[in-house]
Coordinates of C-alpha atoms in Angstrom, one line a residue:
X201 CA 0.0 0.0 0.0
X202 CA 2.8 2.4 0.8
X203 CA 4.7 1.5 -2.4
X204 CA 1.6 2.0 -4.5
X205 CA 0.5 5.1 -2.6
X206 CA -2.8 3.6 -1.3
X207 CA -2.9 5.9 1.7
X208 CA -5.7 7.4 3.7
X209 CA -4.9 11.1 3.8
X210 CA -6.4 13.0 6.7
X211 CA -9.0 15.7 6.1
X212 CA -11.2 17.9 8.3
X213 CA -13.5 14.9 8.9
X214 CA -10.8 12.4 9.8
X215 CA -9.8 11.2 13.2
X216 CA -6.2 10.5 12.3
X217 CA -3.4 13.0 11.6
X218 CA -0.9 11.2 9.3
X219 CA -1.3 9.5 5.9
X220 CA -1.9 5.8 6.7
X221 CA -1.8 2.8 4.4
X222 CA -5.1 1.0 4.0
X223 CA -5.9 -2.5 2.8
X224 CA -5.4 -4.5 6.0
X225 CA -9.0 -5.8 5.6
X226 CA -8.0 -7.5 2.3
X227 CA -5.9 -10.0 4.4
X228 CA -8.9 -10.8 6.7
X229 CA -11.1 -11.3 3.7
X230 CA -8.6 -13.5 1.9
X231 CA -7.9 -15.7 5.0
X232 CA -11.6 -16.0 5.9
X233 CA -12.7 -17.1 2.4
X234 CA -9.7 -19.4 2.0
X235 CA -10.5 -21.1 5.3
X236 CA -14.2 -21.3 4.6
X237 CA -13.6 -23.0 1.2
X238 CA -10.7 -25.2 2.4
X239 CA -12.3 -26.4 5.6
X240 CA -15.4 -27.6 3.8
X241 CA -13.3 -30.5 2.4
X242 CA -12.3 -31.5 5.9
X243 CA -15.4 -30.7 7.9
X244 CA -17.8 -31.7 5.2
X245 CA -20.2 -28.7 5.2
X246 CA -22.0 -27.3 2.2
X247 CA -20.4 -24.2 0.7
X248 CA -22.5 -21.2 -0.2
X249 CA -21.4 -20.1 -3.7
X250 CA -23.7 -17.1 -3.3
X251 CA -21.8 -16.0 -0.2
X252 CA -18.4 -16.5 -1.9
X253 CA -19.6 -14.6 -5.0
X254 CA -21.2 -11.8 -2.9
X255 CA -18.1 -11.4 -0.7
X256 CA -15.8 -11.1 -3.8
X257 CA -18.2 -8.5 -5.2
X258 CA -18.2 -6.6 -1.9
X259 CA -14.4 -6.7 -1.6
X260 CA -13.8 -5.7 -5.2
X261 CA -16.1 -2.7 -5.3
X262 CA -14.9 -1.5 -1.9
X263 CA -11.2 -1.7 -2.9
X264 CA -12.0 0.2 -6.0
X265 CA -13.7 2.8 -3.8
X266 CA -10.6 2.9 -1.6
X267 CA -8.4 3.6 -4.6
X268 CA -10.7 5.6 -6.9
X269 CA -13.6 6.9 -4.7
X270 CA -16.7 5.4 -6.4
X271 CA -20.1 7.1 -6.0
X272 CA -22.4 5.8 -3.3
X273 CA -25.1 4.8 -5.8
X274 CA -22.8 2.3 -7.6
X275 CA -21.5 0.9 -4.3
X276 CA -25.0 0.4 -3.0
X277 CA -26.1 -1.3 -6.2
X278 CA -23.3 -3.8 -5.8
X279 CA -24.1 -4.3 -2.1
X280 CA -27.7 -5.2 -3.1
X281 CA -26.5 -7.6 -5.8
X282 CA -24.2 -9.3 -3.3
X283 CA -27.0 -9.6 -0.8
X284 CA -29.3 -11.0 -3.6
X285 CA -26.6 -13.6 -4.4
X286 CA -26.7 -14.9 -0.8
X287 CA -30.4 -15.0 -0.7
X288 CA -30.7 -16.7 -4.1
X289 CA -28.4 -19.4 -2.9
X290 CA -29.6 -20.1 0.6
X291 CA -33.0 -18.5 0.9
X292 CA -34.4 -15.7 3.1
X293 CA -36.3 -15.5 6.4
X294 CA -40.1 -15.7 6.2
X295 CA -40.5 -15.3 9.9
X296 CA -38.5 -14.0 12.9
X297 CA -38.4 -15.2 16.5
X298 CA -38.4 -12.4 19.0
X299 CA -36.7 -13.2 22.3
X300 CA -39.2 -13.8 25.2
X301 CA -42.1 -13.8 22.7
X302 CA -43.6 -17.2 21.9
X303 CA -45.3 -16.5 18.6
X304 CA -42.9 -15.8 15.7
X305 CA -43.4 -12.7 13.5
X306 CA -44.5 -13.9 10.1
X307 CA -43.0 -11.9 7.2
X308 CA -43.9 -13.9 4.2
X309 CA -42.5 -12.5 0.9
X310 CA -41.6 -9.2 2.7
X311 CA -38.9 -11.3 4.4
X312 CA -37.0 -11.2 1.1
X313 CA -37.0 -7.4 1.1
X314 CA -36.0 -7.2 4.8
X315 CA -33.2 -9.7 4.2
X316 CA -31.8 -7.6 1.4
X317 CA -32.0 -4.5 3.5
X318 CA -30.4 -6.3 6.5
X319 CA -27.3 -7.3 4.6
X320 CA -26.9 -4.0 2.8
X321 CA -27.3 -2.1 6.0
X322 CA -24.7 -4.2 7.8
X323 CA -22.2 -3.6 5.0
X324 CA -22.7 0.2 5.3
X325 CA -23.1 0.4 9.0
X326 CA -19.7 -1.3 9.5
X327 CA -18.2 1.0 7.0
X328 CA -19.7 4.0 8.8
X329 CA -18.3 2.9 12.1
X330 CA -14.7 2.2 10.9
X331 CA -13.5 5.7 11.8
X332 CA -11.0 5.4 14.7
X333 CA -8.1 3.2 15.5
X334 CA -9.1 -0.2 16.8
X335 CA -12.9 0.2 16.8
X336 CA -13.9 -2.0 13.8
X337 CA -11.3 -4.6 14.7
X338 CA -12.3 -5.0 18.3
X339 CA -16.0 -5.3 17.2
X340 CA -15.0 -8.0 14.7
X341 CA -13.3 -9.8 17.6
X342 CA -16.5 -9.7 19.7
X343 CA -18.8 -10.8 16.9
X344 CA -16.3 -13.5 15.7
X345 CA -16.3 -14.8 19.3
X346 CA -20.1 -14.8 19.4
X347 CA -20.4 -16.9 16.2
X348 CA -17.5 -19.2 17.3
X349 CA -19.4 -19.9 20.5
X350 CA -22.6 -20.6 18.6
X351 CA -20.6 -23.0 16.4
X352 CA -19.0 -24.9 19.2
X353 CA -22.0 -25.1 21.5
X354 CA -24.4 -26.0 18.7
X355 CA -22.0 -28.1 16.6
X356 CA -22.1 -26.0 13.5
X357 CA -18.9 -26.2 11.5
X358 CA -19.6 -23.2 9.3
X359 CA -19.9 -20.9 12.4
X360 CA -16.8 -22.4 13.9
X361 CA -14.7 -21.8 10.8
X362 CA -15.9 -18.3 9.9
X363 CA -16.3 -17.1 13.5
X364 CA -12.9 -18.5 14.6
X365 CA -11.0 -17.2 11.6
X366 CA -12.5 -13.7 11.8
X367 CA -11.9 -13.6 15.5
X368 CA -8.2 -14.5 15.3
X369 CA -7.4 -12.7 12.1
X370 CA -8.9 -9.6 13.6
X371 CA -6.8 -9.9 16.7
X372 CA -3.7 -10.1 14.4
X373 CA -5.0 -7.0 12.6
X374 CA -5.5 -5.1 15.9
X375 CA -1.8 -5.5 16.6
X376 CA -1.1 -3.1 13.7
X377 CA -4.3 -1.1 13.9
X378 CA -4.2 -0.1 17.6
X379 CA -3.6 3.5 18.3
X380 CA -1.5 4.9 16.7
X381 CA -2.6 2.7 13.8
X382 CA 0.1 1.6 11.2
X383 CA -2.6 0.3 8.8
X384 CA -6.4 0.7 8.3
X385 CA -9.0 -1.9 7.3
X386 CA -10.1 0.2 4.3
X387 CA -13.6 0.0 2.9
X388 CA -12.7 -3.4 1.5
X389 CA -12.2 -4.8 5.0
X390 CA -15.0 -3.0 6.8
X391 CA -17.5 -3.9 4.1
X392 CA -16.4 -7.5 4.0
X393 CA -16.8 -7.8 7.8
X394 CA -20.3 -6.2 7.7
X395 CA -21.3 -8.5 4.8
X396 CA -20.0 -11.6 6.6
X397 CA -21.7 -10.9 9.9
X398 CA -25.0 -10.2 8.0
X399 CA -24.7 -13.3 5.9
X400 CA -24.1 -15.7 8.9
X401 CA -27.8 -16.1 9.7
X402 CA -28.5 -17.1 6.1
X403 CA -25.5 -19.5 5.9
X404 CA -26.7 -21.3 9.1
X405 CA -30.4 -21.5 8.2
X406 CA -30.2 -25.3 7.5
X407 CA -27.3 -26.2 9.8
X408 CA -27.3 -27.3 13.4
X409 CA -30.2 -27.1 15.8
X410 CA -30.7 -23.4 16.1
X411 CA -34.2 -22.3 15.1
X412 CA -33.5 -20.3 11.9
X413 CA -35.9 -17.5 12.7
X414 CA -33.8 -16.5 15.8
X415 CA -30.6 -16.1 13.9
X416 CA -31.1 -12.5 12.5
X417 CA -31.8 -11.3 16.0
X418 CA -28.6 -12.9 17.2
X419 CA -26.7 -11.3 14.3
X420 CA -27.9 -7.9 15.3
X421 CA -27.0 -8.5 19.0
X422 CA -23.5 -9.5 18.1
X423 CA -22.9 -6.0 16.5
X424 CA -25.5 -4.1 18.4
X425 CA -23.5 -1.0 19.2
X426 CA -22.6 -0.6 15.5
X427 CA -26.2 -1.0 14.5
X428 CA -27.5 1.4 17.2
X429 CA -24.8 4.1 16.7
X430 CA -25.1 4.1 12.9
X431 CA -28.9 4.0 12.8
X432 CA -29.2 6.8 15.4
X433 CA -26.8 9.0 13.5
X434 CA -28.4 8.3 10.1
X435 CA -31.8 9.1 11.5
X436 CA -30.6 12.4 13.0
X437 CA -29.0 13.4 9.7
X438 CA -32.2 12.5 7.8
X439 CA -34.3 14.6 10.0
X440 CA -32.0 17.6 9.3
X441 CA -32.2 16.9 5.5
X442 CA -28.5 16.0 5.2
X443 CA -27.0 13.5 2.8
X444 CA -26.4 10.4 5.0
X445 CA -23.8 8.9 2.7
X446 CA -21.3 11.8 2.9
X447 CA -18.4 11.8 5.4
X448 CA -19.0 13.4 8.8
X449 CA -18.0 13.2 12.5
X450 CA -21.4 12.9 14.2
X451 CA -21.3 9.2 15.3
X452 CA -21.4 8.7 19.1
X453 CA -17.8 7.3 19.1
X454 CA -16.6 10.3 17.1
X455 CA -18.2 12.7 19.5
X456 CA -16.4 10.9 22.3
X457 CA -13.1 11.4 20.6
X458 CA -13.8 15.1 19.8
X459 CA -14.7 15.5 23.5
X460 CA -11.2 14.4 24.4
X461 CA -11.4 10.6 24.8
X462 CA -8.6 8.6 23.2
X463 CA -9.1 6.1 20.4
X464 CA -8.0 3.4 22.8
X465 CA -10.5 4.3 25.5
X466 CA -13.5 4.5 23.0
X467 CA -12.5 1.2 21.3
X468 CA -12.0 -0.7 24.5
X469 CA -15.4 0.7 25.8
X470 CA -17.2 -0.4 22.6
X471 CA -15.4 -3.7 22.7
X472 CA -16.2 -4.5 26.3
X473 CA -19.9 -3.7 25.7
X474 CA -19.9 -5.8 22.5
X475 CA -18.4 -8.8 24.3
X476 CA -20.8 -8.4 27.3
X477 CA -23.7 -8.6 24.8
X478 CA -22.3 -11.3 22.4
X479 CA -21.2 -13.9 24.9
X480 CA -24.5 -14.1 26.9
X481 CA -26.5 -14.0 23.6
X482 CA -24.6 -17.0 22.3
X483 CA -25.0 -18.8 25.7
X484 CA -28.7 -17.9 25.8
X485 CA -29.3 -19.5 22.4
X486 CA -27.6 -22.7 23.5
X487 CA -29.4 -22.9 26.8
X488 CA -32.8 -22.2 25.1
X489 CA -32.4 -24.9 22.5
X490 CA -30.7 -27.4 24.7
X491 CA -33.8 -27.4 26.9
X492 CA -36.4 -27.7 24.1

């Protein structure tokens, strides 16, 4: 990245001060996809070609955006095509199970639209939240841990492989991304992580013993702070008539940094909260379905 000049140059909306190479997320994407494909021969689980194709689309358009700055409209179109590839391959959710509510919420054909929106939203939410050193990486560690626990407790090889590889590759990335960061994820990395975490419920629909309708709720819980912070900020900007896709510094984590908190403090705070939510959520799923 340094040799080619693929650097993230700071501007008035940035939270860093020096030009920093980006593209670290390409390694996470490559390792995760390689492990997912390779492990299927050993653990004998069904590969989702839709997920693989969608992930490659997401990484490609996001890397092009890192290098050439593509328009939001083109990126969103590719995000939706990638989401459609997953849904066409493994299906969509026609109902949702709400925790502590016995009757499921029936979605019918609207489940297809909601599934498309869910995946596209995760991709962009993760990209929105990748704005300070360590934050996106530590969230990936928490979510990866959550899916790894689901895989181990419920004996789901796909969740073990993807959750485990994302967990440990993100720890490796954090060594270089911790404040002061020597490299950034880049849009290719943050978009891939968002796409992967959004796709997990779909990949696991017919695996293990987890009731499929509960999986989207679990996916949201695993990245809850990213979903909440991004949704709240987008809503506030929409109400003010602003373009939600333009760069800004209005997220809660950015406001904390502007108020004087270090990147380390904010990232650790978000990470601890994410782990506190993800681990009990995974254990709750196991306890619930072990007793039914």
